[in-house]
mmCIF file of C-alpha atoms in Angstrom:
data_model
loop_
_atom_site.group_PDB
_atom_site.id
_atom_site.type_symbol
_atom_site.label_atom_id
_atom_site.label_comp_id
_atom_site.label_asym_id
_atom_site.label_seq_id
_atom_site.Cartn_x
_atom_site.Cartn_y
_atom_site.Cartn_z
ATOM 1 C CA UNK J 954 43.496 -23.819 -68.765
ATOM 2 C CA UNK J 955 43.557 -24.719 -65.245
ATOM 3 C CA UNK J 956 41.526 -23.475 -62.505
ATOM 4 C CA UNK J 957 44.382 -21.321 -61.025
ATOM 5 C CA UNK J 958 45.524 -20.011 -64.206
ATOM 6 C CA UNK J 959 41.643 -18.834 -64.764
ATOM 7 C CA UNK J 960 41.692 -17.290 -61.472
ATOM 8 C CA UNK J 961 44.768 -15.368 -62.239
ATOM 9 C CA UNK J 962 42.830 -14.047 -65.220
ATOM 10 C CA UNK J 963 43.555 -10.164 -64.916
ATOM 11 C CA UNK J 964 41.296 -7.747 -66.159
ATOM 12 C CA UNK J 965 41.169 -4.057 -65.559
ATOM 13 C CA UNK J 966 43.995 -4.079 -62.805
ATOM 14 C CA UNK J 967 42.024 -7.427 -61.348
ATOM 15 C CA UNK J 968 42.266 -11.137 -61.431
ATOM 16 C CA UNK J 969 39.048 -12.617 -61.366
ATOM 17 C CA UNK J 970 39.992 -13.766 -57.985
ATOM 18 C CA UNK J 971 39.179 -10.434 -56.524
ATOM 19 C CA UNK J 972 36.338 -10.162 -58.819
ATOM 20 C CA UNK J 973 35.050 -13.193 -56.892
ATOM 21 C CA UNK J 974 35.786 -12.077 -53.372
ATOM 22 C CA UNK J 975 34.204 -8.918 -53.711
ATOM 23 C CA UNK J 976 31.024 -10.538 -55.356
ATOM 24 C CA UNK J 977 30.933 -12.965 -52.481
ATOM 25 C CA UNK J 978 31.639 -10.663 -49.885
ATOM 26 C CA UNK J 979 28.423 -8.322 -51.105
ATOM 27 C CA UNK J 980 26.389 -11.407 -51.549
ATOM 28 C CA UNK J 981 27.192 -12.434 -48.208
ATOM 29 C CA UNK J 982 27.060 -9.105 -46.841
ATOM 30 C CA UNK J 983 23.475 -8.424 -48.410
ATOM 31 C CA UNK J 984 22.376 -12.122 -47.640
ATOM 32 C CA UNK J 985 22.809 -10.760 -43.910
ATOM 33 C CA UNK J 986 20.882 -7.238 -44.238
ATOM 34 C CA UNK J 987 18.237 -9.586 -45.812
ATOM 35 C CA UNK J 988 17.923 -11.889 -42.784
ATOM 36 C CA UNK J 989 17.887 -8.994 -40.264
ATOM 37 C CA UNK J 990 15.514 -6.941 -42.083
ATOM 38 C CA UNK J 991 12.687 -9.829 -42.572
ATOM 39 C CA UNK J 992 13.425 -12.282 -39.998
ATOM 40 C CA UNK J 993 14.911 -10.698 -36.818
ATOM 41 C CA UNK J 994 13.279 -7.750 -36.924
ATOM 42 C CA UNK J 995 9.823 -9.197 -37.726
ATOM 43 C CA UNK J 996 10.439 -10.960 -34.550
ATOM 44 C CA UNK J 997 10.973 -7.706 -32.947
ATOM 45 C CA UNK J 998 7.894 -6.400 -34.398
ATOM 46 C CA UNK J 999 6.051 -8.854 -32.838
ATOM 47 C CA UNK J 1000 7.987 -8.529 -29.832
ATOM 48 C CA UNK J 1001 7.356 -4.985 -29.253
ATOM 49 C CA UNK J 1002 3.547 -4.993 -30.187
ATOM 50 C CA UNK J 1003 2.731 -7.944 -27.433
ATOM 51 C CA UNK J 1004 4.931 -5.424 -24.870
ATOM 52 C CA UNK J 1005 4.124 -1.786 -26.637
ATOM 53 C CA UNK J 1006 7.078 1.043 -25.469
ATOM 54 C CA UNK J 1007 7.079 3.981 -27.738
ATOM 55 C CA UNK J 1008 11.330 3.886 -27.399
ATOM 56 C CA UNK J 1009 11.601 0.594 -29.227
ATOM 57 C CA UNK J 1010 9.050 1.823 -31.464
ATOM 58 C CA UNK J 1011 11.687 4.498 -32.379
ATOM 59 C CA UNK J 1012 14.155 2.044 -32.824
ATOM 60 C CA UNK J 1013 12.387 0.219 -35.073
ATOM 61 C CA UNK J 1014 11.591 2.920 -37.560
ATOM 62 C CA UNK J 1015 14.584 4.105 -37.143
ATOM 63 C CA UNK J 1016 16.677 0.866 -38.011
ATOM 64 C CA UNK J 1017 14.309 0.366 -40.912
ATOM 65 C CA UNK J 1018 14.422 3.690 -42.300
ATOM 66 C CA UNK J 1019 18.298 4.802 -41.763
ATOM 67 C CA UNK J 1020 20.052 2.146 -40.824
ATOM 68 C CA UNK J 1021 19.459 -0.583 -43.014
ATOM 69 C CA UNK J 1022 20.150 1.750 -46.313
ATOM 70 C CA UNK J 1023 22.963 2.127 -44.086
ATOM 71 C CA UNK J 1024 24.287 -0.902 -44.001
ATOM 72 C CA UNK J 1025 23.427 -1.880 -48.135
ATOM 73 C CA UNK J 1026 25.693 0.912 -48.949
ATOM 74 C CA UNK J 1027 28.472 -0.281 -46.409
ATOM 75 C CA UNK J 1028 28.494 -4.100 -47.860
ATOM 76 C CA UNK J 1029 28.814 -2.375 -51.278
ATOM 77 C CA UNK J 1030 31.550 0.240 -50.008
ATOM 78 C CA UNK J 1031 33.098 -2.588 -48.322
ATOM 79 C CA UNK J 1032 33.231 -5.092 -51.290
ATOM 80 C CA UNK J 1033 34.471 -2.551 -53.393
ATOM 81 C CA UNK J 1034 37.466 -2.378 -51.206
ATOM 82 C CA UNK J 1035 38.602 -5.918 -52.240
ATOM 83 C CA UNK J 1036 39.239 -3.993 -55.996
ATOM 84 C CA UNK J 1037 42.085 -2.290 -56.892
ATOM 85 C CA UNK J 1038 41.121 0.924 -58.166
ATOM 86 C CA UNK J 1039 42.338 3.979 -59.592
ATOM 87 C CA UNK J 1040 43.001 6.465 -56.388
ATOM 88 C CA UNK J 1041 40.302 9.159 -58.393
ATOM 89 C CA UNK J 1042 37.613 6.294 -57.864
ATOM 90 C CA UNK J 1043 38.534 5.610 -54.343
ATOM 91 C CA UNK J 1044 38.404 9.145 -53.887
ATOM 92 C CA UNK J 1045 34.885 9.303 -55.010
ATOM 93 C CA UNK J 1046 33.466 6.381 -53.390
ATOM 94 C CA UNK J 1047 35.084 7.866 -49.788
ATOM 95 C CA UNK J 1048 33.326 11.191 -50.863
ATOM 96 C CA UNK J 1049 30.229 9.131 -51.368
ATOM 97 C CA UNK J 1050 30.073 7.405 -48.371
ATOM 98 C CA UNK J 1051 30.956 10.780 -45.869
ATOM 99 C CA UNK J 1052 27.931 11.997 -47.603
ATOM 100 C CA UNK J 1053 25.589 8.964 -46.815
ATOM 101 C CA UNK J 1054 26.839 9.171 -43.576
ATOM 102 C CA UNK J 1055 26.210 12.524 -42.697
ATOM 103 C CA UNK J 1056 22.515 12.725 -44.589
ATOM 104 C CA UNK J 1057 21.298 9.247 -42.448
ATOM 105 C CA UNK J 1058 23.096 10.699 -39.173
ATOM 106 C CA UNK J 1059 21.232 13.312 -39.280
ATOM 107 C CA UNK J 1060 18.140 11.919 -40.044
ATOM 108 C CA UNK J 1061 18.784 9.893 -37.047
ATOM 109 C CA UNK J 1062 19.134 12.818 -35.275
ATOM 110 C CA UNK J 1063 16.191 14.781 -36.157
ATOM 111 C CA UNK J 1064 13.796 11.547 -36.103
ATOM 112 C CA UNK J 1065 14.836 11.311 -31.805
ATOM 113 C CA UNK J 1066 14.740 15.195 -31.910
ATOM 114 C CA UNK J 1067 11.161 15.621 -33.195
ATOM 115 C CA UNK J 1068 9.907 11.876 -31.080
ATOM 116 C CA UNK J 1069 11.539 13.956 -28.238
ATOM 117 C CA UNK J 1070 9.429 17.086 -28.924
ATOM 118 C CA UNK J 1071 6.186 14.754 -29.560
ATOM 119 C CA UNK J 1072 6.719 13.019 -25.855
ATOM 120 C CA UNK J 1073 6.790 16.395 -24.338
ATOM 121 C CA UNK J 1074 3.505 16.902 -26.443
ATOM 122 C CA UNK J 1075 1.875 13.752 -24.906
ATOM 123 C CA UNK J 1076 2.863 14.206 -21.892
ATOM 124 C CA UNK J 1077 0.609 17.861 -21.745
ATOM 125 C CA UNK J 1078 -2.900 18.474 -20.815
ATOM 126 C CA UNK J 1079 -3.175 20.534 -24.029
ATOM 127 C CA UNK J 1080 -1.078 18.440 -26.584
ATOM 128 C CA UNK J 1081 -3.476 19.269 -29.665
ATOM 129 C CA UNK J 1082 -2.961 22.825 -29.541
ATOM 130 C CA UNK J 1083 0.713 22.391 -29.669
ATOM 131 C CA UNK J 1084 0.697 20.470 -33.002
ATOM 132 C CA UNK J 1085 0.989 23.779 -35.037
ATOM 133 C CA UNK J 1086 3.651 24.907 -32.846
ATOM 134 C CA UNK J 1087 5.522 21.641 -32.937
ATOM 135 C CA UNK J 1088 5.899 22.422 -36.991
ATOM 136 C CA UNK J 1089 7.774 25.471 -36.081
ATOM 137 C CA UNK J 1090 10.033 24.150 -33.858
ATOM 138 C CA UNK J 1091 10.919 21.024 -35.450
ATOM 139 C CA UNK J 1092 11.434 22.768 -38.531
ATOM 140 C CA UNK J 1093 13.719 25.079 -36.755
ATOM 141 C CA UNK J 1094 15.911 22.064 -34.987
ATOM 142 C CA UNK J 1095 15.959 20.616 -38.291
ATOM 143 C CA UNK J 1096 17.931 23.815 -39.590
ATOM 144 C CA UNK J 1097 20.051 23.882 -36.830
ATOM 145 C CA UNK J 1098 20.968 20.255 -37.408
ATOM 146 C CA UNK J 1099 21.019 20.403 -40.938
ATOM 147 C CA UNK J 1100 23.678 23.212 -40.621
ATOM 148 C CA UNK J 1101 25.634 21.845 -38.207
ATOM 149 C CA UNK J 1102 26.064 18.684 -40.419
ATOM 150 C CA UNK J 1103 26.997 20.541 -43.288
ATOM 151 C CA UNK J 1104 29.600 22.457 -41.370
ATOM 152 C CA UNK J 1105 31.320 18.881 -40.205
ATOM 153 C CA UNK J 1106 31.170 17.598 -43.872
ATOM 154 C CA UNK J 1107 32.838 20.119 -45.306
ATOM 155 C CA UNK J 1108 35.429 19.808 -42.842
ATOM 156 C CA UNK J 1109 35.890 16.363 -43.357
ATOM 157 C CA UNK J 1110 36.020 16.790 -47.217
ATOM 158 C CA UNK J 1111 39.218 18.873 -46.678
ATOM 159 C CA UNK J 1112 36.872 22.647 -46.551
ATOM 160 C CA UNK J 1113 38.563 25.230 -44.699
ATOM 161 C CA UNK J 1114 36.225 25.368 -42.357
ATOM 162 C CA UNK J 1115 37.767 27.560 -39.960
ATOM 163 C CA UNK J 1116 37.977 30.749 -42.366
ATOM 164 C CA UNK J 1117 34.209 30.295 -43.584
ATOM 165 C CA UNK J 1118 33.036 30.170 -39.638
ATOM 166 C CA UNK J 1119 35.128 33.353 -39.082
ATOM 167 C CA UNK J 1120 33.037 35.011 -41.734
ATOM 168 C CA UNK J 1121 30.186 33.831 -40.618
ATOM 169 C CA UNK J 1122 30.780 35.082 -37.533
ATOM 170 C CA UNK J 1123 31.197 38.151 -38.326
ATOM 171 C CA UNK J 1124 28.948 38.477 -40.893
ATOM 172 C CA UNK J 1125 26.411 36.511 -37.767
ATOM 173 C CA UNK J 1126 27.059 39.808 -35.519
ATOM 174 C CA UNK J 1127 25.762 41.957 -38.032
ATOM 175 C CA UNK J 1128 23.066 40.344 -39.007
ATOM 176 C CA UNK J 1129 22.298 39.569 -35.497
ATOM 177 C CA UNK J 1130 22.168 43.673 -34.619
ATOM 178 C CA UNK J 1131 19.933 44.101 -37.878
ATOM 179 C CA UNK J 1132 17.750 41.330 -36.555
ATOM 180 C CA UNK J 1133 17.832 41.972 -32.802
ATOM 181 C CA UNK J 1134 13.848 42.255 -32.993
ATOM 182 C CA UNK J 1135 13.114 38.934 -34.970
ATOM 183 C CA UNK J 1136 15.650 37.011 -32.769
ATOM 184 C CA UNK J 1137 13.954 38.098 -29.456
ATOM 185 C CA UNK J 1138 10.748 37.369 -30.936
ATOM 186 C CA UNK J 1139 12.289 33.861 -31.829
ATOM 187 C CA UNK J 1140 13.502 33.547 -28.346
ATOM 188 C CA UNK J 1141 10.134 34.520 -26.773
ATOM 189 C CA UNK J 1142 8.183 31.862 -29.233
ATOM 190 C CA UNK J 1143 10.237 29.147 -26.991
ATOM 191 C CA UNK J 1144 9.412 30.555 -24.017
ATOM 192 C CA UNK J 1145 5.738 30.565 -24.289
ATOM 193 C CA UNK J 1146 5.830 26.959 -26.115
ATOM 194 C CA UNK J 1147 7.811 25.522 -23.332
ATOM 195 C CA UNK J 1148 6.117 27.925 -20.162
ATOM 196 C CA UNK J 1149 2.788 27.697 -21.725
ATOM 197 C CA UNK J 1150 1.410 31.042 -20.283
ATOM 198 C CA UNK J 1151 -1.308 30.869 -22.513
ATOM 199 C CA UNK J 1152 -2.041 28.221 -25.732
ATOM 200 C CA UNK J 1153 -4.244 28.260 -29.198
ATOM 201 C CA UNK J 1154 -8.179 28.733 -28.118
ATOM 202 C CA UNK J 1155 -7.342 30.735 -24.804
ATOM 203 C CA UNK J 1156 -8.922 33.883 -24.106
ATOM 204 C CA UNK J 1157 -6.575 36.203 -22.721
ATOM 205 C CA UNK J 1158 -6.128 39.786 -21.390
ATOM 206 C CA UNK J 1159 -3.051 41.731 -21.834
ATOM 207 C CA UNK J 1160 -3.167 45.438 -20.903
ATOM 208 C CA UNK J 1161 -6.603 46.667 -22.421
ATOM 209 C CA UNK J 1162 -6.773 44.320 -25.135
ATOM 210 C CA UNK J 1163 -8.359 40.975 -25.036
ATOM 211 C CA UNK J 1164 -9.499 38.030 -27.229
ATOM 212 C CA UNK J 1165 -9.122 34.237 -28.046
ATOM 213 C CA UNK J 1166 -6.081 33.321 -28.858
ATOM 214 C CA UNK J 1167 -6.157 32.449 -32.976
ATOM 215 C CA UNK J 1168 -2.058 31.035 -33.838
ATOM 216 C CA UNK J 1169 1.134 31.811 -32.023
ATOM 217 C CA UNK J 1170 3.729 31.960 -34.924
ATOM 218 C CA UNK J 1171 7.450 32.703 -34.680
ATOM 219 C CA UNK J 1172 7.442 35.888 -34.745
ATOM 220 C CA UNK J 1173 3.748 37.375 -33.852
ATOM 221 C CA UNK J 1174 1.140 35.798 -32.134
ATOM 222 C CA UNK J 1175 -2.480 36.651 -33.480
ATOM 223 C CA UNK J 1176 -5.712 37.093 -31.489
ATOM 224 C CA UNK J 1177 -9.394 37.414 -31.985
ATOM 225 C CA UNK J 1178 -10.906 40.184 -30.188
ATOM 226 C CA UNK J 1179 -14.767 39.801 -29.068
ATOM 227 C CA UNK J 1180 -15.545 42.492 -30.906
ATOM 228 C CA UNK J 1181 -14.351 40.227 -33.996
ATOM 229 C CA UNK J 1182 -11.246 42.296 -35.308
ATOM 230 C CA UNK J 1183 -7.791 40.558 -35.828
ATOM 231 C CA UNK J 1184 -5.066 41.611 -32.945
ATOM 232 C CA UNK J 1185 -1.229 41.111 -33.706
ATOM 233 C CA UNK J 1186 1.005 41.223 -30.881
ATOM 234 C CA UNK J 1187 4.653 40.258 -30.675
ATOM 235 C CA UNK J 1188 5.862 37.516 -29.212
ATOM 236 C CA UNK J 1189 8.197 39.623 -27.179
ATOM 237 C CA UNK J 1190 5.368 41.954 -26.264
ATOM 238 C CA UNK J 1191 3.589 39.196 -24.930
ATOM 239 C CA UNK J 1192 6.321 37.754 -22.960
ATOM 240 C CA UNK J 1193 7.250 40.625 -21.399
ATOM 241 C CA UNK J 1194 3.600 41.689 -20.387
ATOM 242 C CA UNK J 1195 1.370 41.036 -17.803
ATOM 243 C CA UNK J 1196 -1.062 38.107 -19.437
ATOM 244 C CA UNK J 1197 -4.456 37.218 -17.762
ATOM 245 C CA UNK J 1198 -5.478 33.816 -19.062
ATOM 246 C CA UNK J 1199 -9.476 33.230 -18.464
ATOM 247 C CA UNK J 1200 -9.037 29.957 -19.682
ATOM 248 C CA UNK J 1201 -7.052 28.835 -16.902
ATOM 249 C CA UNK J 1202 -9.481 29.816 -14.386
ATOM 250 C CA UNK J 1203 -10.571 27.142 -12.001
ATOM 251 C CA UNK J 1204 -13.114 29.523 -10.352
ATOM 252 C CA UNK J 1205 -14.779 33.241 -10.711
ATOM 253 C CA UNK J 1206 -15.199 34.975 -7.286
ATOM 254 C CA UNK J 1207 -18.263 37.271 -7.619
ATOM 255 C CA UNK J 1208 -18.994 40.221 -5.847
ATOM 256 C CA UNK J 1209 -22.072 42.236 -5.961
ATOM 257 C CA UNK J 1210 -24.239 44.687 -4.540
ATOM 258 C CA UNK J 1211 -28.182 44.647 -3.094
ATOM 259 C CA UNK J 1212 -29.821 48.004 -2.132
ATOM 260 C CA UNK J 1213 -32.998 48.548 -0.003
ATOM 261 C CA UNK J 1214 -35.111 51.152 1.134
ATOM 262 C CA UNK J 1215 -34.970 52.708 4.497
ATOM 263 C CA UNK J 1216 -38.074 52.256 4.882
ATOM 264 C CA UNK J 1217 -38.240 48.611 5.523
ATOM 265 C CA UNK J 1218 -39.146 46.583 8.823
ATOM 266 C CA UNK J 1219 -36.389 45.563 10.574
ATOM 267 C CA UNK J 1220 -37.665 42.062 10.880
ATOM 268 C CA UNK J 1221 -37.225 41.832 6.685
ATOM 269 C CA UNK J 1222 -34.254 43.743 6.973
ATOM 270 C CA UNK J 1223 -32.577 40.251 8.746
ATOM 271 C CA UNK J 1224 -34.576 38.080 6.577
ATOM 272 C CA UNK J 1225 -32.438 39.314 3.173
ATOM 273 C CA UNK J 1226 -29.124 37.613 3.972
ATOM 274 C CA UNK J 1227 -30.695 34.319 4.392
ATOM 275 C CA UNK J 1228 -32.863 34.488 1.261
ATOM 276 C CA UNK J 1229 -29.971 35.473 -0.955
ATOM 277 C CA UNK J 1230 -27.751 32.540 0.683
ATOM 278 C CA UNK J 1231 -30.580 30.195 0.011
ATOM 279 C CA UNK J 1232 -31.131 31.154 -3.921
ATOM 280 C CA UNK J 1233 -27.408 31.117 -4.243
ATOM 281 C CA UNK J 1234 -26.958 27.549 -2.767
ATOM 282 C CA UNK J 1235 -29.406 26.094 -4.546
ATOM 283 C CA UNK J 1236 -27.747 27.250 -7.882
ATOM 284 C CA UNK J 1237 -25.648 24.462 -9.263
ATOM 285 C CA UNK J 1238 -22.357 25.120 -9.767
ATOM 286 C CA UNK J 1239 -21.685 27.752 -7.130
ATOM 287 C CA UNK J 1240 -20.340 28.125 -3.711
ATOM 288 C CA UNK J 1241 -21.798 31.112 -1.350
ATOM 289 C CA UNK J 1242 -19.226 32.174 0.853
ATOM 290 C CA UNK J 1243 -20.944 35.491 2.225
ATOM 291 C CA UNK J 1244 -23.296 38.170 2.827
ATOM 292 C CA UNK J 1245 -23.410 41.401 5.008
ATOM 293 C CA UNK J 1246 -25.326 44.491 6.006
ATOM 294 C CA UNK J 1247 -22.602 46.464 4.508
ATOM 295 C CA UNK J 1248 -23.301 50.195 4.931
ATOM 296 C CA UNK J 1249 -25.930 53.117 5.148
ATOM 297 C CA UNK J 1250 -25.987 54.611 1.757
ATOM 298 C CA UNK J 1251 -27.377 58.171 1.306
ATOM 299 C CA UNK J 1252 -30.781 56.902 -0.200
ATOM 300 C CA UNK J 1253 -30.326 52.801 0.878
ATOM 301 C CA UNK J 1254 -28.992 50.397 3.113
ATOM 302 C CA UNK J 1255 -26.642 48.771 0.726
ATOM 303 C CA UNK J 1256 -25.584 44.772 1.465
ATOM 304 C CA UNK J 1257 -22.482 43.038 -0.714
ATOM 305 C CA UNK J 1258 -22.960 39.552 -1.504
ATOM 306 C CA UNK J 1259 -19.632 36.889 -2.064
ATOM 307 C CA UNK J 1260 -20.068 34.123 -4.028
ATOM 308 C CA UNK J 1261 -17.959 31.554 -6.687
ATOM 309 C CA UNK J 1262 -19.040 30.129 -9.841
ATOM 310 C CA UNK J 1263 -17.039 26.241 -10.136
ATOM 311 C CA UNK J 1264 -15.375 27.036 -13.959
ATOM 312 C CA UNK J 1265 -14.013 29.977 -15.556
ATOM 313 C CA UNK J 1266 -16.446 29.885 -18.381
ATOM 314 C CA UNK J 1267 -18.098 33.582 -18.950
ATOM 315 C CA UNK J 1268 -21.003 32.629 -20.549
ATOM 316 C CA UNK J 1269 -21.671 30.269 -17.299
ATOM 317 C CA UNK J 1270 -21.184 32.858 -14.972
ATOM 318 C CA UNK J 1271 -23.498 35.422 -17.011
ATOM 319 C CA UNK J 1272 -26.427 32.746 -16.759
ATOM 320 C CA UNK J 1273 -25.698 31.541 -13.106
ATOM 321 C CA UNK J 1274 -25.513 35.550 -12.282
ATOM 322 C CA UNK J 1275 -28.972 36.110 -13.920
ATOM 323 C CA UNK J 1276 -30.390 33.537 -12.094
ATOM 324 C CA UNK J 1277 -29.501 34.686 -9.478
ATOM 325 C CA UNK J 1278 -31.053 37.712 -9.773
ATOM 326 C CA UNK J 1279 -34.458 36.808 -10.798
ATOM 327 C CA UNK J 1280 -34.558 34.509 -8.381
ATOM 328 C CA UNK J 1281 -34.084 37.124 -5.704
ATOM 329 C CA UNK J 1282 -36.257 40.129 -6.874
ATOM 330 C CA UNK J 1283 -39.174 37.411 -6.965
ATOM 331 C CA UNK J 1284 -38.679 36.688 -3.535
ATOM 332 C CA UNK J 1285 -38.273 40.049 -2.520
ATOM 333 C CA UNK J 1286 -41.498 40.763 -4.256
ATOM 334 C CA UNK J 1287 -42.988 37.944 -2.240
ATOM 335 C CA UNK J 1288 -41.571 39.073 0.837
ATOM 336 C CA UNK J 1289 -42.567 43.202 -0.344
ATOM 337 C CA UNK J 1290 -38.970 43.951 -0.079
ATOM 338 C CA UNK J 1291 -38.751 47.093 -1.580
ATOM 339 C CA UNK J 1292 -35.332 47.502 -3.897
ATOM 340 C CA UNK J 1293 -33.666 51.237 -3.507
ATOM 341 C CA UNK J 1294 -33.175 53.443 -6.217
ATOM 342 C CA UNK J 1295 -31.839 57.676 -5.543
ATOM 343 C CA UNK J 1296 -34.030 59.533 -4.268
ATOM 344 C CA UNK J 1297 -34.625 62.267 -1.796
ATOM 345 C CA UNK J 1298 -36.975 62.721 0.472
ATOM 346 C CA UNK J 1299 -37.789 66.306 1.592
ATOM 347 C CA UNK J 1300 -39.441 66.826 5.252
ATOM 348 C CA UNK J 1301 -40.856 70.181 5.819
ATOM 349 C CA UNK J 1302 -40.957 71.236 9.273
ATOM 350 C CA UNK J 1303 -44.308 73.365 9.771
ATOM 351 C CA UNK J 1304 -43.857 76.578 12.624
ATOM 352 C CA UNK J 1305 -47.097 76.781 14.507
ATOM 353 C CA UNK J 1306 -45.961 79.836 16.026
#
């Protein structure tokens, strides 16, 4: 038997010839995934840690994890294709590879999707509270994605796609009315993750309610009121309220009030702006900006006193503000300053007549 008549050999519609092609051709095919999977891209490795940029990064994983499965599977699909086979097996193996297609296209997808999100992450001052709602979101993209895929590969399978959208869409309108509430609070959980009004571990006032903020979900976001019950508000609520965030504030103006007896010298009288302005300058963390004679009271002659604490921190301003005012009524008790409190006085006017 001769080398050509061996060749010839049929078997299962064919000749070893083919047989041979299409075991050389995956060989050779795999041969190459082999050398750019341990060689080239260890040199890119290397590469990209002497010169780190998170995009190659990406790449990396991404050619690793997707594309390389990718391209085993192609070599095979390929070498297959030097075969003749029965159109049902053809069939199948197209089927097959649509499939693989779509599932590592969209992982593709979703992997820049949720790196995208994470930049965005890094590139805010208050990245770690995000993380929680980062597992929201990217869970919802991956949905969306997911179900966007699935509409393409049933499509390309030979699905009549265009009837099962109708439905959907119709069937989406209704279920869109029935779920107008949990869609706008959907919509409103994107607003405050991508405005950041407020964030996890800010203490916030909206209307007459206020607390630290606990978890901002999907659909409610829960707070912890200082007097230590639970608050649930919707996100729409929220988003459509007036917020005051505490958290946020760079500096607390203070405002308050000193009352003294009429009865005291005038020369002290001038003396208590200056030794309020000293006590509050010498504070740390505080800038005076001013003090007045401010009116005659019925029992006192009332002064108002302006001042900021550097910080929005209560607790800081409680302790700066009680300073404060021990410091001034021991000098006012130095100075005999007398502080004001109501009274009346009663003068009776004796007739001699």
């Amino acid at each position: 038997m001769t080398i050509n008549s061996f060749l010839d050999y049929t078997f299962m519609g064919n000749t070893l010839l083919d047989y041979c092609l299409a075991l050389g051709g995956y060989t050779l095919g795999t041969l190459s995934v082999f050398i750019l999977k341990h060689y080239i891209l260890a040199k890119l490795k290397i590469w990209i840690n002497a010169i780190p940029t998170q995009v190659s990064g990406l790449l990396i994983r991404v050619i690793e994890s997707y594309f390389i499965p990718i391209f085993y599977f192609s070599i095979f699909y390929v070498s297959l294709k030097f075969l003749t086979l029965s159109s049902k097996i053809e069939h199948i193996l197209d089927v097959m590879m649509i499939v693989l297609l779509t599932m590592f296209s969209v992982r593709i997808v979703i992997a820049i999707a949720h790196y995208s999100l994470q930049r965005y992450l890094q590139k805010s001052d208050d990245s770690i509270q995000k993380k929680d709602q980062l597992k929201g979101i990217s869970g919802l993209v991956s949905f969306a994605i997911w179900i966007i895929a699935i509409m393409f590969l049933l499509d390309n399978l030979g699905v009549k796609i265009t009837a099962v959208v109708a439905g959907l869409g119709i069937g989406g309108i209704a279920v869109a009315l029935a779920a107008q509430a949990v869609l706008g609070d959907l919509f409103s959980y994107f607003v405050i993750f991508f405005d950041k009004p407020f964030e996890t571990g800010d203490f916030i006032m909206v209307g007459d309610k206020s607390g630290i903020v606990e978890h901002i979900g999907i659909k409610t976001t829960r707070m912890r009121a200082l007097s230590g019950e639970q608050l649930v508000f919707s996100n729409t609520d929220l988003t459509n309220s007036r917020v005051h965030n505490y958290k946020r504030m760079e500096s607390r103006r203070v405002v308050f009030a000193l009352s003294v007896t009429y009865q005291i010298a005038p020369e002290l009288l001038k003396k208590i702006t200056t030794i309020v302005k000293e006590i509050i300058t010498m504070i740390d963390n505080t800038t005076y900006d001013r003090g007045h004679f401010s009116t005659y009271g019925d029992s006192s002659l009332k002064f108002e006193f302006v001042y900021f604490v550097n910080g929005g921190d209560y607790n800081t301003y409680m302790d700066i503000q009680q300073s404060i005012n021990l410091a001034i009524f021991e000098a006012f008790d130095k100075e005999g300053i007398e502080f004001a409190y109501p009274t009346q006085t009663l003068f009776i006017h004796k007739n001699t007549e």
